[in-house]
Short mmCIF file of C-alpha atoms in Angstrom, two decimals:
data_model
loop_
_atom_site.label_atom_id
_atom_site.label_comp_id
_atom_site.label_asym_id
_atom_site.label_seq_id
_atom_site.Cartn_x
_atom_site.Cartn_y
_atom_site.Cartn_z
CA UNK R 52 56.06 -31.04 55.48
CA UNK R 53 58.63 -28.37 54.67
CA UNK R 54 57.65 -26.62 51.49
CA UNK R 55 60.49 -26.15 48.95
CA UNK R 56 61.47 -22.57 47.86
CA UNK R 57 62.04 -22.92 44.35
CA UNK R 58 59.77 -20.78 42.32
CA UNK R 59 60.25 -17.09 41.63
CA UNK R 60 57.89 -14.60 43.39
CA UNK R 61 54.36 -14.38 41.94
CA UNK R 62 55.02 -16.61 38.97
CA UNK R 63 51.89 -17.21 37.11
CA UNK R 64 50.14 -14.03 37.37
CA UNK R 65 48.10 -12.55 34.52
CA UNK R 66 47.41 -15.92 32.64
CA UNK R 67 44.38 -16.38 30.88
CA UNK R 68 42.91 -18.69 33.41
CA UNK R 69 43.55 -16.11 36.17
CA UNK R 70 42.07 -13.25 34.09
CA UNK R 71 39.02 -15.25 33.03
CA UNK R 72 38.78 -16.91 36.25
CA UNK R 73 38.23 -13.54 38.10
CA UNK R 74 35.26 -12.90 35.96
CA UNK R 75 33.80 -16.23 36.75
CA UNK R 76 33.83 -15.11 40.51
CA UNK R 77 31.56 -12.24 39.61
CA UNK R 78 28.86 -14.07 38.11
CA UNK R 79 25.30 -13.66 39.44
CA UNK R 80 26.34 -10.40 40.83
CA UNK R 81 25.99 -6.57 40.02
CA UNK R 82 28.78 -4.11 39.49
CA UNK R 83 27.84 -0.55 40.11
CA UNK R 84 29.16 2.74 38.68
CA UNK R 85 30.46 5.06 41.55
CA UNK R 86 32.04 8.58 41.22
CA UNK R 87 33.05 8.93 45.03
CA UNK R 88 34.32 6.82 48.03
CA UNK R 89 31.02 7.30 49.69
CA UNK R 90 28.96 5.82 46.69
CA UNK R 91 31.39 3.01 46.68
CA UNK R 92 30.65 2.22 50.22
CA UNK R 93 26.97 2.39 49.67
CA UNK R 94 27.46 -0.09 46.62
CA UNK R 95 29.56 -2.61 49.02
CA UNK R 96 26.84 -2.23 51.61
CA UNK R 97 23.95 -3.09 49.16
CA UNK R 98 26.00 -6.28 48.19
CA UNK R 99 27.58 -5.21 44.94
CA UNK R 100 30.27 -7.76 43.76
CA UNK R 101 32.48 -4.82 42.44
CA UNK R 102 32.51 -1.21 41.61
CA UNK R 103 33.36 0.70 38.50
CA UNK R 104 35.29 3.83 39.38
CA UNK R 105 34.64 6.79 37.14
CA UNK R 106 34.51 10.43 37.19
CA UNK R 107 30.95 10.87 35.63
CA UNK R 108 28.35 8.43 35.21
CA UNK R 109 27.14 8.05 31.64
CA UNK R 110 23.98 10.28 32.18
CA UNK R 111 26.05 13.09 33.29
CA UNK R 112 28.58 12.59 30.23
CA UNK R 113 25.54 12.69 28.08
CA UNK R 114 24.11 15.95 29.80
CA UNK R 115 27.46 17.77 29.96
CA UNK R 116 29.13 16.66 26.74
CA UNK R 117 32.81 17.22 26.20
CA UNK R 118 35.56 14.71 25.99
CA UNK R 119 35.10 11.64 28.71
CA UNK R 120 38.63 10.27 29.88
CA UNK R 121 39.94 7.99 32.47
CA UNK R 122 39.29 9.09 36.09
CA UNK R 123 41.64 11.15 38.34
CA UNK R 124 44.18 8.58 39.95
CA UNK R 125 43.41 10.25 43.25
CA UNK R 126 39.90 9.50 43.06
CA UNK R 127 40.55 6.00 42.04
CA UNK R 128 42.96 5.54 45.01
CA UNK R 129 40.08 6.94 47.19
CA UNK R 130 37.63 4.15 46.09
CA UNK R 131 40.34 1.49 46.33
CA UNK R 132 40.84 2.51 49.81
CA UNK R 133 37.27 2.59 50.60
CA UNK R 134 36.08 -0.77 49.88
CA UNK R 135 37.22 -4.48 50.03
CA UNK R 136 35.50 -5.62 47.13
CA UNK R 137 37.03 -5.37 43.46
CA UNK R 138 37.53 -2.02 41.82
CA UNK R 139 37.01 -1.63 38.16
CA UNK R 140 37.90 1.48 36.14
CA UNK R 141 37.25 2.63 32.65
CA UNK R 142 39.93 3.30 29.91
CA UNK R 143 39.12 5.04 26.45
CA UNK R 144 39.04 2.57 23.44
CA UNK R 145 42.49 2.15 22.15
CA UNK R 146 44.01 4.29 24.99
CA UNK R 147 46.75 1.81 25.89
CA UNK R 148 48.65 4.49 28.15
CA UNK R 149 45.36 5.09 30.31
CA UNK R 150 45.19 1.30 30.54
CA UNK R 151 48.84 1.10 31.77
CA UNK R 152 48.18 3.85 34.33
CA UNK R 153 45.07 1.94 35.62
CA UNK R 154 47.19 -1.26 35.89
CA UNK R 155 49.84 0.54 37.88
CA UNK R 156 47.19 1.88 40.24
CA UNK R 157 46.17 -1.71 41.03
CA UNK R 158 42.49 -1.62 39.78
CA UNK R 159 41.17 -5.20 39.39
CA UNK R 160 39.57 -4.91 36.09
CA UNK R 161 39.82 -2.40 33.09
CA UNK R 162 36.77 -1.52 31.09
CA UNK R 163 37.79 -0.58 27.74
CA UNK R 164 34.71 1.49 27.38
CA UNK R 165 32.71 3.12 24.53
CA UNK R 166 31.22 5.39 27.29
CA UNK R 167 34.39 7.41 27.18
CA UNK R 168 35.36 9.28 24.15
CA UNK R 169 37.43 6.90 21.80
CA UNK R 170 41.19 7.57 21.59
CA UNK R 171 41.64 5.36 18.37
CA UNK R 172 39.29 4.87 15.55
CA UNK R 173 40.71 1.76 14.24
CA UNK R 174 42.40 -0.05 16.99
CA UNK R 175 41.39 -1.29 20.40
CA UNK R 176 44.07 -1.94 23.01
CA UNK R 177 46.17 -5.30 22.83
CA UNK R 178 44.92 -6.57 26.02
CA UNK R 179 46.60 -9.87 26.30
CA UNK R 180 49.81 -7.89 26.96
CA UNK R 181 48.55 -6.89 30.45
CA UNK R 182 48.47 -8.54 33.74
CA UNK R 183 45.21 -6.79 34.53
CA UNK R 184 41.96 -8.30 32.93
CA UNK R 185 39.75 -6.36 30.49
CA UNK R 186 36.18 -6.39 30.02
CA UNK R 187 34.78 -5.05 26.65
CA UNK R 188 31.48 -4.22 25.26
CA UNK R 189 29.70 -5.89 22.20
CA UNK R 190 26.61 -5.46 20.31
CA UNK R 191 26.77 -8.87 18.54
CA UNK R 192 28.74 -12.05 18.46
CA UNK R 193 31.26 -10.86 16.03
CA UNK R 194 32.19 -7.80 18.06
CA UNK R 195 32.37 -9.99 21.04
CA UNK R 196 34.93 -12.48 19.35
CA UNK R 197 37.06 -9.79 17.88
CA UNK R 198 37.43 -8.31 21.56
CA UNK R 199 38.26 -11.99 23.00
CA UNK R 200 40.83 -12.35 20.42
CA UNK R 201 42.48 -9.03 21.44
CA UNK R 202 42.48 -10.45 24.95
CA UNK R 203 39.26 -9.37 26.58
CA UNK R 204 38.69 -11.78 29.58
CA UNK R 205 35.00 -10.85 29.96
CA UNK R 206 32.39 -9.39 27.62
CA UNK R 207 29.27 -7.18 28.34
CA UNK R 208 26.60 -5.93 25.98
CA UNK R 209 27.01 -2.34 25.20
CA UNK R 210 23.42 -1.39 25.62
CA UNK R 211 23.03 2.42 25.47
CA UNK R 212 24.72 3.74 28.65
CA UNK R 213 23.27 6.64 30.51
CA UNK R 214 19.70 6.33 28.92
CA UNK R 215 17.97 4.33 31.58
CA UNK R 216 16.43 2.53 28.58
CA UNK R 217 17.10 -1.24 28.41
CA UNK R 218 15.95 -1.71 24.90
CA UNK R 219 19.48 -1.47 23.27
CA UNK R 220 20.81 -4.04 25.95
CA UNK R 221 18.00 -6.35 25.10
CA UNK R 222 18.82 -6.20 21.49
CA UNK R 223 22.52 -6.92 22.14
CA UNK R 224 21.83 -9.77 24.47
CA UNK R 225 19.55 -11.39 21.96
CA UNK R 226 21.93 -10.80 18.91
CA UNK R 227 24.83 -12.48 20.95
CA UNK R 228 22.64 -15.35 21.92
CA UNK R 229 21.15 -15.86 18.53
CA UNK R 230 24.71 -15.78 17.15
CA UNK R 231 25.88 -18.47 19.41
CA UNK R 232 22.84 -20.59 18.80
CA UNK R 233 23.28 -20.41 15.08
CA UNK R 234 27.03 -21.58 15.27
CA UNK R 235 25.79 -24.64 17.02
CA UNK R 236 23.85 -25.62 13.92
CA UNK R 237 26.73 -25.30 11.37
CA UNK R 238 29.10 -28.00 10.13
CA UNK R 239 32.76 -27.57 9.65
CA UNK R 240 32.59 -26.08 6.15
CA UNK R 241 29.98 -23.67 7.15
CA UNK R 242 32.02 -22.54 10.17
CA UNK R 243 34.82 -21.40 7.84
CA UNK R 244 32.32 -18.97 6.30
CA UNK R 245 30.60 -17.96 9.54
CA UNK R 246 34.21 -16.92 10.84
CA UNK R 247 34.43 -14.65 7.74
CA UNK R 248 30.97 -13.17 8.09
CA UNK R 249 31.74 -12.77 11.84
CA UNK R 250 35.12 -11.12 11.13
CA UNK R 251 36.35 -13.37 13.85
CA UNK R 252 39.18 -15.92 14.31
CA UNK R 253 38.14 -19.36 13.08
CA UNK R 254 39.50 -20.99 16.18
CA UNK R 255 37.43 -18.99 18.45
CA UNK R 256 34.11 -19.53 16.17
CA UNK R 257 34.77 -23.31 16.59
CA UNK R 258 35.27 -23.06 20.25
CA UNK R 259 31.99 -21.21 20.69
CA UNK R 260 30.09 -23.61 18.42
CA UNK R 261 31.52 -26.35 20.58
CA UNK R 262 30.84 -24.95 23.88
CA UNK R 263 27.38 -23.23 23.10
CA UNK R 264 28.50 -20.22 24.87
CA UNK R 265 31.39 -17.68 24.91
CA UNK R 266 34.64 -18.83 26.30
CA UNK R 267 34.38 -15.92 28.85
CA UNK R 268 31.80 -14.73 31.08
CA UNK R 269 29.07 -12.56 29.57
CA UNK R 270 27.51 -9.62 31.47
CA UNK R 271 24.93 -7.14 30.44
CA UNK R 272 25.33 -3.26 30.54
CA UNK R 273 23.73 -0.24 29.23
CA UNK R 274 20.34 1.17 30.47
CA UNK R 275 19.51 -1.04 33.42
CA UNK R 276 17.59 1.05 35.76
CA UNK R 277 15.06 -1.44 37.89
CA UNK R 278 15.25 -4.78 39.53
CA UNK R 279 12.99 -6.27 36.74
CA UNK R 280 15.34 -4.88 33.97
CA UNK R 281 18.23 -6.77 35.62
CA UNK R 282 16.22 -9.91 35.99
CA UNK R 283 15.02 -9.96 32.34
CA UNK R 284 18.71 -9.51 31.31
CA UNK R 285 19.62 -12.42 33.35
CA UNK R 286 16.84 -14.48 31.68
CA UNK R 287 18.23 -13.41 28.34
CA UNK R 288 21.41 -15.02 29.05
CA UNK R 289 23.39 -12.53 31.16
CA UNK R 290 25.74 -13.99 33.69
CA UNK R 291 25.66 -10.79 35.64
CA UNK R 292 24.77 -7.05 35.53
CA UNK R 293 26.46 -3.64 35.24
CA UNK R 294 24.40 -0.84 36.47
CA UNK R 295 25.66 2.57 35.63
CA UNK R 296 23.60 5.77 36.00
CA UNK R 297 20.64 3.67 37.28
CA UNK R 298 21.48 3.60 40.86
CA UNK R 299 23.09 6.92 41.79
CA UNK R 300 20.75 8.94 39.44
CA UNK R 301 17.63 7.42 41.36
CA UNK R 302 15.86 8.72 44.28
CA UNK R 303 17.04 6.16 46.95
CA UNK R 304 20.26 4.73 45.63
CA UNK R 305 21.03 2.39 48.76
CA UNK R 306 17.49 0.79 48.48
CA UNK R 307 17.47 0.53 44.81
CA UNK R 308 21.07 -1.09 44.75
CA UNK R 309 20.11 -3.68 47.23
CA UNK R 310 16.76 -4.30 45.24
CA UNK R 311 18.74 -4.92 41.95
CA UNK R 312 21.28 -7.25 43.63
CA UNK R 313 18.50 -9.39 45.06
CA UNK R 314 16.47 -9.38 41.78
CA UNK R 315 19.65 -10.45 39.94
CA UNK R 316 20.14 -13.56 42.39
CA UNK R 317 16.48 -14.34 42.18
CA UNK R 318 15.84 -13.47 38.59
CA UNK R 319 13.55 -16.31 37.97
CA UNK R 320 11.32 -15.65 40.90
CA UNK R 321 8.57 -13.02 40.06
CA UNK R 322 7.36 -12.91 43.84
CA UNK R 323 10.97 -11.81 44.97
CA UNK R 324 11.24 -9.33 42.24
CA UNK R 325 7.80 -7.74 43.04
CA UNK R 326 8.86 -7.72 46.82
CA UNK R 327 11.99 -5.83 46.29
CA UNK R 328 10.51 -3.56 43.53
CA UNK R 329 8.14 -1.89 46.25
CA UNK R 330 8.63 1.57 47.49
CA UNK R 331 11.92 2.36 45.71
CA UNK R 332 11.09 5.89 44.74
CA UNK R 333 11.90 7.47 41.66
CA UNK R 334 13.81 5.69 38.88
CA UNK R 335 16.21 7.74 36.86
CA UNK R 336 14.59 9.58 34.09
CA UNK R 337 15.00 7.83 30.93
CA UNK R 338 15.88 8.74 27.32
CA UNK R 339 13.90 7.52 24.41
CA UNK R 340 16.82 5.77 22.36
CA UNK R 341 15.07 6.25 18.97
CA UNK R 342 15.12 9.89 19.41
CA UNK R 343 19.13 9.93 20.10
CA UNK R 344 21.00 11.33 17.12
CA UNK R 345 23.41 8.88 15.67
CA UNK R 346 26.40 10.97 16.91
CA UNK R 347 25.14 10.61 20.54
CA UNK R 348 25.02 6.76 20.37
CA UNK R 349 27.81 5.12 22.44
CA UNK R 350 26.99 1.62 21.04
CA UNK R 351 28.36 2.67 17.64
CA UNK R 352 31.81 3.26 19.06
CA UNK R 353 34.23 0.33 18.76
CA UNK R 354 35.07 -1.79 15.68
CA UNK U 276 23.70 -46.74 47.51
CA UNK U 277 21.98 -43.98 45.80
CA UNK U 278 23.95 -40.85 44.63
CA UNK U 279 24.36 -38.29 47.42
CA UNK U 280 22.50 -34.91 46.83
CA UNK U 281 25.02 -32.08 47.13
CA UNK U 282 23.99 -28.50 47.03
CA UNK U 283 25.88 -25.64 45.77
CA UNK U 284 25.08 -22.31 47.54
CA UNK U 285 23.77 -20.34 44.48
CA UNK U 286 23.34 -16.66 45.81
CA UNK U 287 26.41 -15.62 43.61
CA UNK U 288 29.59 -16.96 42.35
CA UNK U 289 31.08 -19.86 40.25
CA UNK U 290 28.11 -22.05 41.16
CA UNK U 291 28.05 -23.90 37.43
CA UNK U 292 31.60 -25.05 37.69
CA UNK U 293 31.00 -26.71 41.16
CA UNK U 294 27.85 -28.23 39.85
CA UNK U 295 29.62 -29.73 36.96
CA UNK U 296 32.64 -30.81 39.22
CA UNK U 297 30.36 -32.66 41.64
CA UNK U 298 28.44 -34.38 39.01
CA UNK U 299 31.72 -35.73 37.65
CA UNK U 300 31.98 -37.53 41.30
CA UNK U 301 28.64 -39.27 40.75
CA UNK U 302 26.69 -36.85 43.00
CA UNK U 303 23.49 -35.41 42.36
CA UNK U 304 24.05 -31.59 42.42
CA UNK U 305 21.54 -28.90 42.86
CA UNK U 306 21.69 -25.02 43.43
CA UNK U 307 20.70 -24.02 46.90
CA UNK U 308 19.11 -20.40 47.45
CA UNK U 309 16.35 -21.02 50.04
CA UNK U 310 16.06 -22.64 53.45
CA UNK U 311 13.95 -25.44 52.11
CA UNK U 312 16.45 -26.47 49.36
CA UNK U 313 19.15 -26.49 52.20
CA UNK U 314 17.12 -28.81 54.12
CA UNK U 315 17.02 -31.35 51.43
CA UNK U 316 20.86 -31.76 50.76
CA UNK U 317 23.41 -34.16 52.09
CA UNK U 318 26.33 -31.82 51.77
CA UNK U 319 26.82 -28.24 50.68
CA UNK U 320 29.53 -26.56 48.59
CA UNK U 321 30.07 -22.65 49.19
CA UNK U 322 31.55 -21.41 45.77
CA UNK U 323 34.02 -18.84 44.79
CA UNK U 324 32.56 -15.44 44.40
CA UNK U 325 32.20 -12.36 46.63
CA UNK U 326 31.88 -13.26 50.24
CA UNK U 327 30.36 -9.91 51.38
CA UNK U 328 27.64 -10.23 48.49
CA UNK U 329 26.94 -13.75 49.64
CA UNK U 330 26.60 -13.16 53.37
CA UNK U 331 24.40 -10.14 52.67
CA UNK U 332 22.02 -12.08 50.38
CA UNK U 333 22.09 -15.02 52.85
CA UNK U 334 20.99 -12.85 55.87
CA UNK U 335 18.35 -11.00 53.76
CA UNK U 336 16.58 -14.16 52.47
CA UNK U 337 16.73 -15.94 55.94
CA UNK U 338 19.34 -18.46 54.99
CA UNK U 339 22.11 -17.44 57.46
CA UNK U 340 20.57 -19.01 60.48
CA UNK U 341 19.61 -22.32 58.72
CA UNK U 342 23.29 -22.38 57.30
CA UNK U 343 24.92 -22.07 60.73
CA UNK U 344 22.41 -24.64 62.16
CA UNK U 345 23.13 -27.05 59.45
CA UNK U 346 27.10 -26.74 59.54
CA UNK U 347 27.05 -27.02 63.41
CA UNK U 348 24.72 -30.16 63.11
CA UNK U 349 27.43 -31.94 61.15
CA UNK U 350 26.29 -31.23 57.44
CA UNK U 351 29.51 -31.81 55.35
CA UNK U 352 30.48 -28.55 53.63
CA UNK U 353 33.29 -27.42 51.20
CA UNK U 354 34.10 -23.78 50.61
CA UNK U 355 36.53 -22.70 48.00
CA UNK U 356 37.83 -19.11 48.24
CA UNK U 357 35.02 -16.96 49.17
CA UNK U 358 33.49 -20.15 50.52
CA UNK U 359 36.45 -20.50 52.68
CA UNK U 360 35.80 -17.06 54.25
CA UNK U 361 32.25 -18.00 54.87
CA UNK U 362 33.18 -21.18 56.76
CA UNK U 363 35.79 -19.41 58.80
CA UNK U 364 35.16 -18.70 62.59
CA UNK U 365 37.49 -15.49 62.21
CA UNK U 366 38.27 -13.11 59.32
CA UNK U 367 40.80 -10.53 58.97
CA UNK U 368 40.82 -7.50 56.43
CA UNK U 369 36.89 -7.63 56.09
CA UNK U 370 34.60 -4.78 56.62
CA UNK U 371 34.04 -4.39 60.41
CA UNK U 372 30.26 -5.91 60.26
CA UNK U 373 31.10 -8.81 57.95
CA UNK U 374 29.49 -12.18 59.44
CA UNK U 375 30.28 -15.54 58.62
CA UNK U 376 28.60 -18.85 58.59
CA UNK U 377 31.56 -20.20 60.66
CA UNK U 378 32.23 -23.71 61.96
CA UNK U 379 35.89 -23.97 60.88
CA UNK U 380 38.32 -23.11 63.74
CA UNK U 381 40.61 -21.09 61.58
CA UNK U 382 41.34 -17.42 60.97
CA UNK U 383 41.29 -16.29 57.38
CA UNK U 384 42.60 -13.36 55.84
CA UNK U 385 40.77 -11.89 52.97
CA UNK U 386 42.53 -10.75 49.82
CA UNK U 387 45.77 -12.13 51.53
CA UNK U 388 47.81 -12.47 48.31
CA UNK U 389 46.90 -8.90 47.17
CA UNK U 390 44.73 -7.46 44.33
CA UNK U 391 43.81 -9.00 41.16
CA UNK U 392 47.11 -8.05 39.44
CA UNK U 393 48.66 -10.54 42.06
CA UNK U 394 46.47 -13.34 41.46
CA UNK U 395 48.39 -16.37 40.15
CA UNK U 396 48.36 -19.99 39.42
CA UNK U 397 51.12 -22.19 40.89
CA UNK U 398 51.82 -25.76 42.00
CA UNK U 399 51.06 -26.28 45.77
CA UNK U 400 52.30 -29.02 48.11
CA UNK U 401 49.70 -31.45 49.34
CA UNK U 402 49.47 -32.92 52.81
CA UNK U 403 47.32 -35.16 54.83
CA UNK U 404 44.61 -37.26 52.86
CA UNK U 405 44.82 -35.11 49.81
CA UNK U 406 48.30 -36.50 49.17
CA UNK U 407 48.52 -40.25 48.20
CA UNK U 408 52.30 -40.00 48.32
CA UNK U 409 54.88 -37.69 49.97
CA UNK U 410 55.68 -34.68 47.82
CA UNK U 411 52.50 -34.80 45.69
CA UNK U 412 51.48 -31.38 44.31
CA UNK U 413 48.35 -29.88 42.75
CA UNK U 414 48.07 -27.08 40.20
CA UNK U 415 45.95 -24.25 42.01
CA UNK U 416 44.68 -21.02 40.74
CA UNK U 417 44.35 -18.28 43.28
CA UNK U 418 42.08 -15.23 42.42
CA UNK U 419 42.05 -12.40 45.04
CA UNK U 420 42.40 -15.24 47.29
CA UNK U 421 42.28 -15.66 51.14
CA UNK U 422 44.78 -17.91 53.05
CA UNK U 423 44.63 -19.66 56.50
CA UNK U 424 46.53 -17.24 58.85
CA UNK U 425 45.98 -19.50 61.94
CA UNK U 426 44.35 -22.87 62.46
CA UNK U 427 43.07 -24.39 65.50
CA UNK U 428 44.18 -27.72 67.06
CA UNK U 429 41.62 -29.81 65.39
CA UNK U 430 42.16 -28.61 62.03
CA UNK U 431 44.25 -30.61 59.56
CA UNK U 432 46.17 -28.95 56.92
CA UNK U 433 45.75 -30.29 53.46
CA UNK U 434 47.83 -27.89 51.31
CA UNK U 435 50.53 -25.18 51.28
CA UNK U 436 51.87 -22.63 48.95
CA UNK U 437 55.27 -23.58 47.60
CA UNK U 438 57.68 -20.55 46.87
CA UNK U 439 57.29 -17.07 46.37
CA UNK U 440 56.26 -14.42 48.90
CA UNK U 441 53.60 -16.43 50.37
CA UNK U 442 55.76 -19.69 50.70
CA UNK U 443 54.33 -22.02 53.26
CA UNK U 444 50.97 -20.41 53.71
CA UNK U 445 48.02 -22.75 54.42
CA UNK U 446 45.71 -22.82 51.53
CA UNK U 447 43.65 -26.06 52.17
CA UNK U 448 42.31 -27.45 55.32
CA UNK U 449 39.89 -29.96 56.84
CA UNK U 450 38.20 -30.09 60.27
CA UNK U 451 35.81 -33.03 60.54
CA UNK U 452 33.20 -32.87 57.73
CA UNK U 453 34.37 -29.29 56.86
CA UNK U 454 36.82 -28.52 53.97
CA UNK U 455 38.18 -25.28 52.69
CA UNK U 456 40.50 -24.20 50.00
CA UNK U 457 41.83 -20.84 49.08
CA UNK U 458 41.98 -21.86 45.34
CA UNK U 459 39.43 -22.82 42.96
CA UNK U 460 39.62 -26.47 41.83
CA UNK U 461 36.33 -26.10 40.14
CA UNK U 462 38.15 -24.03 37.50
CA UNK U 463 40.76 -26.36 36.74
CA UNK U 464 40.52 -29.97 35.56
CA UNK U 465 41.96 -31.43 38.90
CA UNK U 466 39.12 -33.25 40.73
CA UNK U 467 40.74 -34.37 43.90
CA UNK U 468 39.27 -32.02 46.13
CA UNK U 469 35.86 -32.59 44.86
CA UNK U 470 36.29 -36.39 45.02
CA UNK U 471 37.51 -36.13 48.64
CA UNK U 472 34.51 -34.06 49.50
CA UNK U 473 32.09 -36.48 47.82
CA UNK U 474 33.68 -39.20 49.78
CA UNK U 475 33.06 -37.25 53.17
CA UNK U 476 29.63 -36.75 52.19
CA UNK U 477 29.09 -40.49 51.41
CA UNK U 478 30.64 -41.75 54.56
CA UNK U 479 28.49 -39.17 56.48
CA UNK U 480 25.24 -40.49 54.84
CA UNK U 481 26.47 -44.11 55.50
CA UNK U 482 27.06 -43.08 59.27
CA UNK U 483 23.63 -41.56 59.56
CA UNK U 484 21.88 -44.46 57.99
CA UNK U 485 23.74 -46.79 60.40
CA UNK U 486 22.77 -44.58 63.50
CA UNK U 487 19.31 -44.63 62.22
CA UNK U 488 19.06 -48.52 61.92
CA UNK U 489 20.28 -48.72 65.38
CA UNK U 490 17.16 -46.58 66.45
CA UNK U 491 19.27 -43.84 67.63
CA UNK U 492 18.86 -41.25 64.79
CA UNK U 493 20.40 -37.81 65.41
CA UNK U 494 21.81 -39.07 68.71
CA UNK U 495 25.40 -37.90 67.98
CA UNK U 496 27.75 -37.66 70.85
#
C-alpha cells in the first residue's frame, strides 16, 4: 500500500513514553562508567547495555578532589563513535546548560549526578523540557518521586560512588522498596499525609501505591564492585546495575565486566555467580563509608 | 485445548511487559534463560533490549545453538526491536563480529532512525493480516529502533512508517512462523501483534498435534 505523507518529520520525539520506554530496554543490564573509547569498547564487548562517559571515575574524583564537571565534548564524541550501544553522560545537579550541551552532542541519556560537584544548591534541572531522557539518583522514595516529578525517566540508588562499598546502595534500595510497600498499605486519607511526609506530588504517590512500584525503571548504583554485589542488588529489587569505578579500577576489567553482566542476568542462581566470580583478580580497593567525613559523602548532594 | 506455553527470552530487556501481554492473550508465559527452558515452550518472544548484550549472553550460556535449531525447526518466534535484530539473517551497522539467531530472510539496519533523541511514537500503516480493513493504523513507539532495509521474497510486510524522514520504511514483517516488529507493542496497550503471534503458536500446536495423531510426528516436508 502507498503510505501517505501527512506528518511532520520526527513528530512524537521526547515524549514520556519514549523516554521511560528507553529505560525499559536497559532492564536486566549493566551500565558501565568509561573514560576513554578503548574502555567503552571493552564494556561493549563484555555485554554492557550502555556506557556512561565521564572524565574521571568516582574513585579518582575522590582521590584527586577539585570540582568535577561535565566531560569534554571531544571525549564524549570519541566514545559515541567507538560503540553501537547507548552512551550516557553526566551533568552537574542543576546545571541545565551542561545538559543542553549533552543533548546537542546526541547522548542517549543524561545522568544528573551527585558524583559531579553540584551547580545549584536548591534546584534540580527541569527535565521535562528536554528531548533526551534523564536518570537521577535517590536515597529514598520521597527523593525518587521528586526527581520523577521534575521529569526524570529513570531512577537509580545513589549509593556512595567511588568507594567499592555496597552498604549505602543497600540502604537506599531497601529504603525505596520499604517506602513503596508502605504506600500499598495506606488508604486514601493516609496517602494525602504520606505525600506531605514524602514531599512528593499526591498523584505520583497514589500511582506508586496502585502500581506497587515506581512508574519508571529503578536501577542501583554506588559501590558495586563484584558479581555478587550486582546480584544482591537485583534481589533487593533493582532492575539493573550501574558500575562505576568497580570495573576499570580492578585488576582485570574485561573479565570482571563480563562476570558482572552474567551475574546480573543470573542473579538468582548462586552456581552461576560462583562460576563467574572465580579468578577475577584484584577487586578495587574499597573505602569504609563510616570513616568518610560528611563533606565527602556524595549521597547527601541533591535535595 | 490447553493454553499454549510461550517463553520470553529473559537474558536482558523488557521481559516483564511481554510476559504480561502474552498472558492477556490467554497464553501461559514463562521466562527462558536456559536450553532446558527453551525446549519446553511452544513459542518464543525475543524482547526489546540491547541485541549485543543478549547475543553475547546467549552464546556464553550455551543458548545460541539451541535457539538457532529451534527457530529453524519451526518454533514460532516473535522479536520486537532488539528481537527483530536477533531474528534477522543479515544486519547492518552492527559491531563486525555480531552474530544473530537468524531465520528471517531480511536485512535489518540497527539504530536506523538515529540516536535516542530521534526515538519517537507515531501511527504506522498496517498491511497484510495485521490489518482487518484497508487503511488501518497502529500507534507504535520506536526506541533506537531498527528497520527492515530489505526483505526476501517469502517475507510478508505487515507495517510501514507513515510520513517523516523514514516514510515507507518496513517496520513489521512475517515469514511463516516468524514475526518481527521494529516497535514495541509490549509498551503500549495495543495487543494486535501479540494476539496474532498467540494465534500462530496455537495453529502450530494444532498442526503438530494433527501430524502426531497421523503417526507422522516431526515429518514436516
